[in-house]
Amino acid sequence: MTRIPLSAEDLPDGWIQLEAHGSAFAAVLPRPGRPAGIVAVAYAGSMEPGADRLYVVEQSWEEFRGRPARRTDLTRRSSAGEPVFTRRWEVPYSDWMLEVTLSCALEDYPMLGGQFDQFAAGLRLAA
Amino acid sequence: MSAGPAGVEPLYAPTGPGVDPAGFGLLERIHRRGGPGLLDRVRRRRELLALHEAGLIDGRSRLRASGARYLDNVGAGPAWTVTGRYLDSHSTLSLWFGDGGATVLAGPSAEELRPGAVPGIADDAMQRLDLVRSSEAPSTVCAWAGVRPVAPLLAGPAALPLDEFEARAAGRHDGPGPEGLGALWEAPWFVWDVATSDGAMLGFINAGRAGHCAFGVADDGSRGAEVRLAPIDSGRVWRLLAGLVRSGSET
């Protein structure tokens, strides 16, 4: 099983790490009615989930804590029909992919987008 | 919805019923007045039948709840008009913002309008209704305009005379383009702009694989009107539109 190289110390103020089994790391910013979440998973192969009204806002390759990573900003509707903003980093390792996903209600993006940047800047990935 | 160019699925697929422009005008009148006028009942029989078949009005030509949900935002708050063209083919996307949601009336998208993409499609021949959250307006507009993440090929700001820009947008040009435009000049252009009811205007060129440009028109009087172009990436286009949503909700 692949160990996710993230810890609670990586989280911005106010975020809480959730218990996650297997190759996953999860955290939430508890806000009444509209929580925001961070989920990181490690997997082999590819994982392209379908989504309603998926729109890819931006996609680029950039450094993610010293490793090349593909960053994707996208909007979609959740299974409950709510508009969601997602920022996803895909960090290739030798035989697996670290995927870090940050999501929030689309209307909260102007407020939380900066925290997403703060989270990414503060990450310490294990070698 | 048909596949777009080269088998690419269109980015935007409205989920509501289709109406033609005359039919939507009639639907607005029905919404305002509670029903069609006396002359409409005779002269607009074809449009009334189409609205009935689309489930928007009942058998007595009164707005059904399924139609009212599209009309309730119209005239209730800010509105955007997005116009786009490929050569001589034009299309329009209208958004009316209401209480947390927006009604969309979408003509053919950039990918459907592109010459040869959807055989037989006519300018604004059929528009489709849709309902989105206000926060989804930027993604809706960008998807309709075919804005995909592409690295802009234009290296920096450029300018060209307004007449030359219009000739290029309409495909009435020959020979190499102005210096500095390079691959952008050769690419297919979907020229589109957003005008808001509070007076904001943004103009863009979607040049496919050559990327995106923002444009504005300047006229300092000495050289005549010129169009100023600047490369822009898809994320910046989206964020500019998100800024318009926020500024519209604050007024």
Coordinates of C-alpha atoms in Angstrom, one line a residue:
Chain A
M1 CA 0.0 0.0 0.0
T2 CA 1.3 3.4 -1.0
R3 CA 1.8 5.9 1.9
I4 CA 0.4 9.4 1.2
P5 CA 3.2 11.9 2.0
L6 CA 1.0 14.4 3.6
S7 CA 0.1 15.1 7.3
A8 CA -2.1 17.4 9.4
E9 CA 0.9 19.8 9.7
D10 CA 0.4 20.6 6.0
L11 CA -3.1 22.0 6.6
P12 CA -4.0 25.7 6.7
D13 CA -5.5 27.0 9.9
G14 CA -8.9 25.8 10.6
W15 CA -8.7 22.6 8.5
I16 CA -9.1 19.2 10.2
Q17 CA -7.6 16.0 9.0
L18 CA -10.2 13.2 8.7
E19 CA -9.5 9.5 9.3
A20 CA -9.0 7.9 5.9
H21 CA -8.2 4.3 5.3
G22 CA -5.9 2.9 2.6
S23 CA -4.1 5.1 0.2
A24 CA -5.9 8.4 1.0
F25 CA -5.5 11.6 2.9
A26 CA -8.6 13.7 3.7
A27 CA -9.2 16.9 5.4
V28 CA -12.1 19.3 5.8
L29 CA -12.7 22.9 6.6
P30 CA -15.9 22.7 8.6
R31 CA -18.3 25.5 7.6
P32 CA -22.0 25.2 8.2
G33 CA -23.8 24.1 5.1
R34 CA -20.8 24.4 2.7
P35 CA -17.8 22.5 3.9
A36 CA -14.6 22.5 1.8
G37 CA -12.5 19.5 1.5
I38 CA -9.1 18.1 0.6
V39 CA -8.7 14.6 -0.6
A40 CA -5.4 13.0 -1.7
V41 CA -5.3 9.6 -3.1
A42 CA -2.5 7.5 -4.5
Y43 CA -3.2 5.1 -7.3
A44 CA -1.6 3.2 -10.2
G45 CA -2.9 3.7 -13.7
S46 CA -5.3 6.5 -14.5
M47 CA -8.4 7.8 -12.8
E48 CA -10.7 10.2 -14.8
P49 CA -14.0 10.5 -13.0
G50 CA -17.0 11.7 -15.0
A51 CA -18.9 14.7 -13.7
D52 CA -22.0 16.6 -14.7
R53 CA -21.3 19.9 -16.4
L54 CA -17.6 19.4 -16.2
Y55 CA -15.6 22.4 -17.4
V56 CA -11.8 22.5 -17.3
V57 CA -10.9 26.1 -16.5
E58 CA -7.2 25.8 -16.7
Q59 CA -4.5 23.1 -17.0
S60 CA -0.8 23.5 -16.7
W61 CA 2.4 21.7 -15.7
E62 CA 4.1 23.3 -12.7
E63 CA 6.2 22.3 -9.8
F64 CA 4.4 20.9 -6.8
R65 CA 6.8 21.1 -3.9
G66 CA 9.8 20.3 -6.1
R67 CA 8.1 17.6 -8.3
P68 CA 6.6 18.2 -11.7
A69 CA 2.8 18.1 -11.5
R70 CA -0.1 18.7 -13.7
R71 CA -2.5 21.2 -12.1
T72 CA -6.1 21.3 -13.3
D73 CA -8.7 23.7 -12.2
L74 CA -12.2 22.6 -13.0
T75 CA -15.9 23.2 -12.3
R76 CA -18.6 20.6 -12.1
R77 CA -21.8 19.7 -10.4
S78 CA -21.7 17.3 -7.5
S79 CA -24.0 14.3 -7.4
A80 CA -26.3 16.5 -5.3
G81 CA -26.5 19.0 -8.2
E82 CA -24.3 21.6 -6.4
P83 CA -21.7 23.6 -8.4
V84 CA -18.2 22.7 -7.2
F85 CA -14.8 24.1 -7.9
T86 CA -11.9 21.6 -7.8
R87 CA -8.2 22.1 -8.0
R88 CA -6.3 18.9 -8.7
W89 CA -2.6 18.2 -8.8
E90 CA -1.4 15.0 -10.4
V91 CA 2.1 14.2 -9.2
P92 CA 3.6 11.2 -11.1
Y93 CA 5.9 9.0 -9.1
S94 CA 7.7 6.0 -10.6
D95 CA 4.9 3.5 -10.7
W96 CA 2.0 5.4 -9.1
M97 CA 0.3 8.8 -9.1
L98 CA -0.3 11.1 -6.2
E99 CA -3.4 13.0 -6.8
V100 CA -4.3 15.9 -4.5
T101 CA -7.7 17.4 -4.9
L102 CA -9.1 20.5 -3.2
S103 CA -12.8 21.2 -3.6
C104 CA -15.2 23.8 -2.4
A105 CA -18.6 25.3 -3.4
L106 CA -18.1 27.2 -6.6
E107 CA -19.4 30.4 -5.1
D108 CA -16.8 30.1 -2.3
Y109 CA -13.8 29.9 -4.8
P110 CA -13.1 33.7 -4.5
M111 CA -12.8 33.3 -0.8
L112 CA -11.0 29.9 -0.6
G113 CA -8.8 30.0 -3.7
G114 CA -6.1 31.7 -1.7
Q115 CA -6.2 29.0 0.9
F116 CA -5.8 26.4 -1.8
D117 CA -2.6 28.2 -2.9
Q118 CA -1.4 28.4 0.7
F119 CA -2.0 24.7 1.2
A120 CA 0.0 23.8 -1.9
A121 CA 2.8 26.2 -1.0
G122 CA 3.1 24.7 2.5
L123 CA 3.1 21.1 1.5
R124 CA 6.1 18.9 2.4
L125 CA 6.2 15.9 0.2
A126 CA 8.2 12.9 1.3
A127 CA 11.0 11.9 -1.1
Chain B
M1 CA -26.1 17.7 -29.2
S2 CA -23.8 16.7 -32.0
A3 CA -20.1 16.1 -31.8
G4 CA -18.0 19.2 -32.5
P5 CA -15.0 19.5 -34.8
A6 CA -12.8 16.5 -35.2
G7 CA -15.1 14.4 -33.0
V8 CA -14.6 16.7 -29.9
E9 CA -17.7 16.8 -27.8
P10 CA -19.0 20.3 -27.4
L11 CA -18.0 21.8 -24.1
Y12 CA -21.5 23.1 -23.5
A13 CA -24.7 21.1 -23.6
P14 CA -27.8 23.0 -22.4
T15 CA -30.4 20.7 -20.8
G16 CA -33.5 22.7 -21.4
P17 CA -36.0 22.8 -24.4
G18 CA -35.2 24.4 -27.7
V19 CA -37.0 27.5 -28.8
D20 CA -36.6 29.7 -31.9
P21 CA -35.9 33.4 -31.4
A22 CA -39.5 34.4 -32.4
G23 CA -40.9 31.8 -30.0
F24 CA -38.8 33.1 -27.1
G25 CA -40.1 36.6 -27.7
L26 CA -43.6 35.3 -27.6
L27 CA -42.8 33.4 -24.4
E28 CA -41.6 36.6 -22.8
R29 CA -44.8 38.4 -23.8
I30 CA -46.9 35.5 -22.4
H31 CA -44.9 35.8 -19.2
R32 CA -45.4 39.5 -18.9
R33 CA -49.1 39.6 -19.8
G34 CA -50.3 36.2 -18.5
G35 CA -51.1 34.9 -22.0
P36 CA -50.7 35.7 -25.7
G37 CA -52.4 38.7 -27.3
L38 CA -55.4 38.3 -29.5
L39 CA -53.4 38.7 -32.7
D40 CA -50.7 36.3 -31.4
R41 CA -53.3 33.6 -31.0
V42 CA -54.0 33.8 -34.8
R43 CA -50.7 35.0 -36.3
R44 CA -48.3 33.0 -34.0
R45 CA -50.2 29.7 -34.1
R46 CA -47.0 27.9 -35.2
E47 CA -44.9 29.3 -32.5
L48 CA -47.6 28.6 -29.8
L49 CA -47.7 25.0 -30.9
A50 CA -44.0 24.7 -30.7
L51 CA -43.9 26.2 -27.2
H52 CA -46.7 23.8 -26.2
E53 CA -44.8 20.9 -27.6
A54 CA -41.7 22.0 -25.7
G55 CA -43.8 21.9 -22.5
L56 CA -43.4 25.6 -21.8
I57 CA -47.1 26.6 -22.1
D58 CA -50.3 24.6 -21.6
G59 CA -53.1 23.9 -24.1
R60 CA -54.6 27.4 -23.3
S61 CA -51.3 29.1 -24.1
R62 CA -50.6 30.0 -20.4
L63 CA -47.2 29.6 -19.0
R64 CA -46.6 26.3 -17.3
A65 CA -44.5 26.1 -14.2
S66 CA -41.8 24.3 -16.3
G67 CA -41.8 27.4 -18.5
A68 CA -42.0 30.0 -15.7
R69 CA -38.8 28.7 -14.1
Y70 CA -36.9 29.9 -17.2
L71 CA -38.7 33.2 -17.4
D72 CA -38.6 34.3 -13.7
N73 CA -35.0 35.5 -14.0
V74 CA -35.6 37.5 -17.2
G75 CA -35.7 41.2 -16.4
A76 CA -35.2 40.4 -12.7
G77 CA -31.5 41.5 -12.4
P78 CA -28.3 41.9 -14.4
A79 CA -28.1 40.4 -17.8
W80 CA -25.2 39.4 -20.1
T81 CA -25.3 39.2 -23.9
V82 CA -22.5 37.1 -25.4
T83 CA -22.1 37.2 -29.1
G84 CA -19.7 35.2 -31.2
R85 CA -18.9 34.7 -34.9
Y86 CA -17.0 32.3 -37.1
L87 CA -16.5 34.1 -40.4
D88 CA -20.1 35.1 -41.4
S89 CA -21.9 32.8 -39.0
H90 CA -23.1 34.5 -35.8
S91 CA -24.6 33.2 -32.6
T92 CA -25.7 34.6 -29.3
L93 CA -25.8 33.4 -25.7
S94 CA -28.0 35.4 -23.3
L95 CA -28.0 35.2 -19.5
W96 CA -30.4 36.7 -17.1
F97 CA -29.4 36.7 -13.4
G98 CA -32.0 36.2 -10.8
D99 CA -32.0 35.2 -7.2
G100 CA -29.0 32.9 -7.1
G101 CA -29.6 31.4 -10.5
A102 CA -29.4 32.4 -14.1
T103 CA -31.5 31.6 -17.2
V104 CA -29.5 30.9 -20.3
L105 CA -30.7 31.1 -23.9
A106 CA -28.0 29.6 -26.0
G107 CA -27.6 29.8 -29.8
P108 CA -25.2 27.4 -31.4
S109 CA -21.9 27.2 -29.5
A110 CA -18.5 28.0 -31.0
E111 CA -17.9 24.3 -31.7
E112 CA -21.2 23.8 -33.4
L113 CA -20.9 27.1 -35.4
R114 CA -17.5 26.3 -36.7
P115 CA -17.8 25.8 -40.5
G116 CA -18.4 22.2 -41.3
A117 CA -18.7 21.1 -37.7
V118 CA -22.5 20.5 -37.7
P119 CA -23.8 20.3 -41.3
G120 CA -26.9 22.4 -41.9
I121 CA -26.8 24.4 -38.7
A122 CA -28.1 28.0 -39.3
D123 CA -27.3 31.1 -37.3
D124 CA -29.6 31.2 -34.3
A125 CA -32.1 28.9 -36.0
M126 CA -32.8 27.2 -32.7
Q127 CA -31.8 28.3 -29.3
R128 CA -31.8 26.2 -26.2
L129 CA -32.9 27.2 -22.7
D130 CA -30.9 26.2 -19.6
L131 CA -30.8 27.0 -15.9
V132 CA -27.5 27.4 -14.1
R133 CA -26.4 28.9 -10.8
S134 CA -25.0 32.4 -11.0
S135 CA -21.6 31.0 -10.0
E136 CA -21.7 28.7 -13.0
A137 CA -22.0 31.6 -15.5
P138 CA -18.3 31.9 -16.2
S139 CA -17.9 28.2 -16.9
T140 CA -21.1 28.2 -19.0
V141 CA -19.9 31.2 -21.1
C142 CA -16.4 29.8 -21.5
A143 CA -17.8 26.3 -22.5
W144 CA -20.1 27.9 -25.0
A145 CA -17.3 29.9 -26.5
G146 CA -15.2 26.7 -26.8
V147 CA -12.5 28.0 -24.4
R148 CA -10.1 25.2 -23.7
P149 CA -6.7 25.3 -21.9
V150 CA -4.3 26.1 -24.7
A151 CA -0.9 27.9 -24.4
P152 CA -1.3 31.2 -26.3
L153 CA 0.9 31.4 -29.4
L154 CA 0.8 35.2 -29.5
A155 CA 4.0 36.3 -27.8
G156 CA 2.9 39.7 -26.5
P157 CA 0.6 42.6 -27.1
A158 CA -0.2 43.5 -30.8
A159 CA -2.4 45.9 -32.6
L160 CA -4.0 46.1 -36.0
P161 CA -6.3 48.6 -37.7
L162 CA -10.0 48.1 -37.0
D163 CA -10.8 47.6 -40.7
E164 CA -8.1 44.9 -41.0
F165 CA -9.4 43.2 -37.9
E166 CA -12.9 43.1 -39.2
A167 CA -11.8 41.8 -42.5
R168 CA -9.8 39.0 -40.8
A169 CA -12.7 38.1 -38.5
A170 CA -15.0 37.8 -41.5
G171 CA -12.5 35.8 -43.5
R172 CA -12.1 38.6 -46.1
H173 CA -8.4 38.7 -46.0
D174 CA -5.5 37.4 -48.0
G175 CA -1.8 37.2 -47.7
P176 CA 0.3 37.2 -44.6
G177 CA -0.9 39.0 -41.5
P178 CA 0.7 41.9 -39.7
E179 CA 4.1 41.3 -38.3
G180 CA 4.0 39.6 -34.9
L181 CA 0.6 37.8 -35.3
G182 CA 2.1 34.8 -36.9
A183 CA 0.2 31.6 -36.1
L184 CA -2.6 33.5 -34.6
W185 CA -3.4 35.1 -38.0
E186 CA -3.5 31.7 -39.7
A187 CA -5.7 30.0 -37.1
P188 CA -9.5 29.9 -37.3
W189 CA -11.0 32.7 -35.3
F190 CA -14.1 32.6 -33.1
V191 CA -14.5 36.2 -32.1
W192 CA -16.7 36.7 -29.1
D193 CA -17.6 39.4 -26.6
V194 CA -19.5 39.8 -23.4
A195 CA -21.6 42.8 -22.8
T196 CA -23.3 43.2 -19.4
S197 CA -26.4 45.2 -18.6
D198 CA -24.3 47.5 -16.3
G199 CA -22.0 48.5 -19.2
A200 CA -19.0 46.2 -18.9
M201 CA -17.6 44.8 -22.1
L202 CA -14.9 42.2 -22.8
G203 CA -13.7 40.9 -26.1
F204 CA -11.9 37.7 -26.9
I205 CA -10.6 35.6 -29.8
N206 CA -10.6 31.9 -29.5
A207 CA -8.0 30.9 -32.1
G208 CA -8.2 27.1 -31.4
R209 CA -4.8 25.6 -31.0
A210 CA -3.2 29.1 -31.4
G211 CA -4.7 30.0 -28.0
H212 CA -6.8 32.9 -26.8
C213 CA -6.5 36.7 -27.0
A214 CA -8.3 39.5 -25.3
F215 CA -9.0 42.5 -27.4
G216 CA -10.1 46.1 -27.1
V217 CA -10.7 48.9 -29.5
A218 CA -8.8 52.2 -29.1
D219 CA -9.2 55.3 -31.2
D220 CA -6.8 58.1 -30.3
G221 CA -7.8 60.1 -33.4
S222 CA -4.5 60.3 -35.1
R223 CA -4.1 56.8 -36.6
G224 CA -7.7 55.8 -36.7
A225 CA -9.3 53.1 -34.7
E226 CA -7.2 50.1 -33.9
V227 CA -7.8 46.8 -32.2
R228 CA -5.3 45.9 -29.5
L229 CA -4.7 42.2 -28.8
A230 CA -3.1 40.6 -25.8
P231 CA -2.5 36.9 -25.2
I232 CA -4.6 35.4 -22.4
D233 CA -4.9 31.9 -21.0
S234 CA -8.2 30.1 -20.4
G235 CA -8.0 30.5 -16.6
R236 CA -7.7 34.3 -16.9
V237 CA -10.7 34.4 -19.2
W238 CA -12.7 32.5 -16.6
R239 CA -11.5 34.6 -13.7
L240 CA -12.4 37.9 -15.6
L241 CA -16.0 36.5 -16.1
A242 CA -16.1 35.4 -12.4
G243 CA -15.2 39.0 -11.6
L244 CA -18.2 40.2 -13.7
V245 CA -20.5 37.9 -11.7
R246 CA -19.2 39.3 -8.4
S247 CA -19.4 42.9 -9.5
G248 CA -22.9 42.4 -10.9
S249 CA -24.1 40.8 -7.6
E250 CA -22.8 43.8 -5.7
T251 CA -24.7 46.5 -7.7

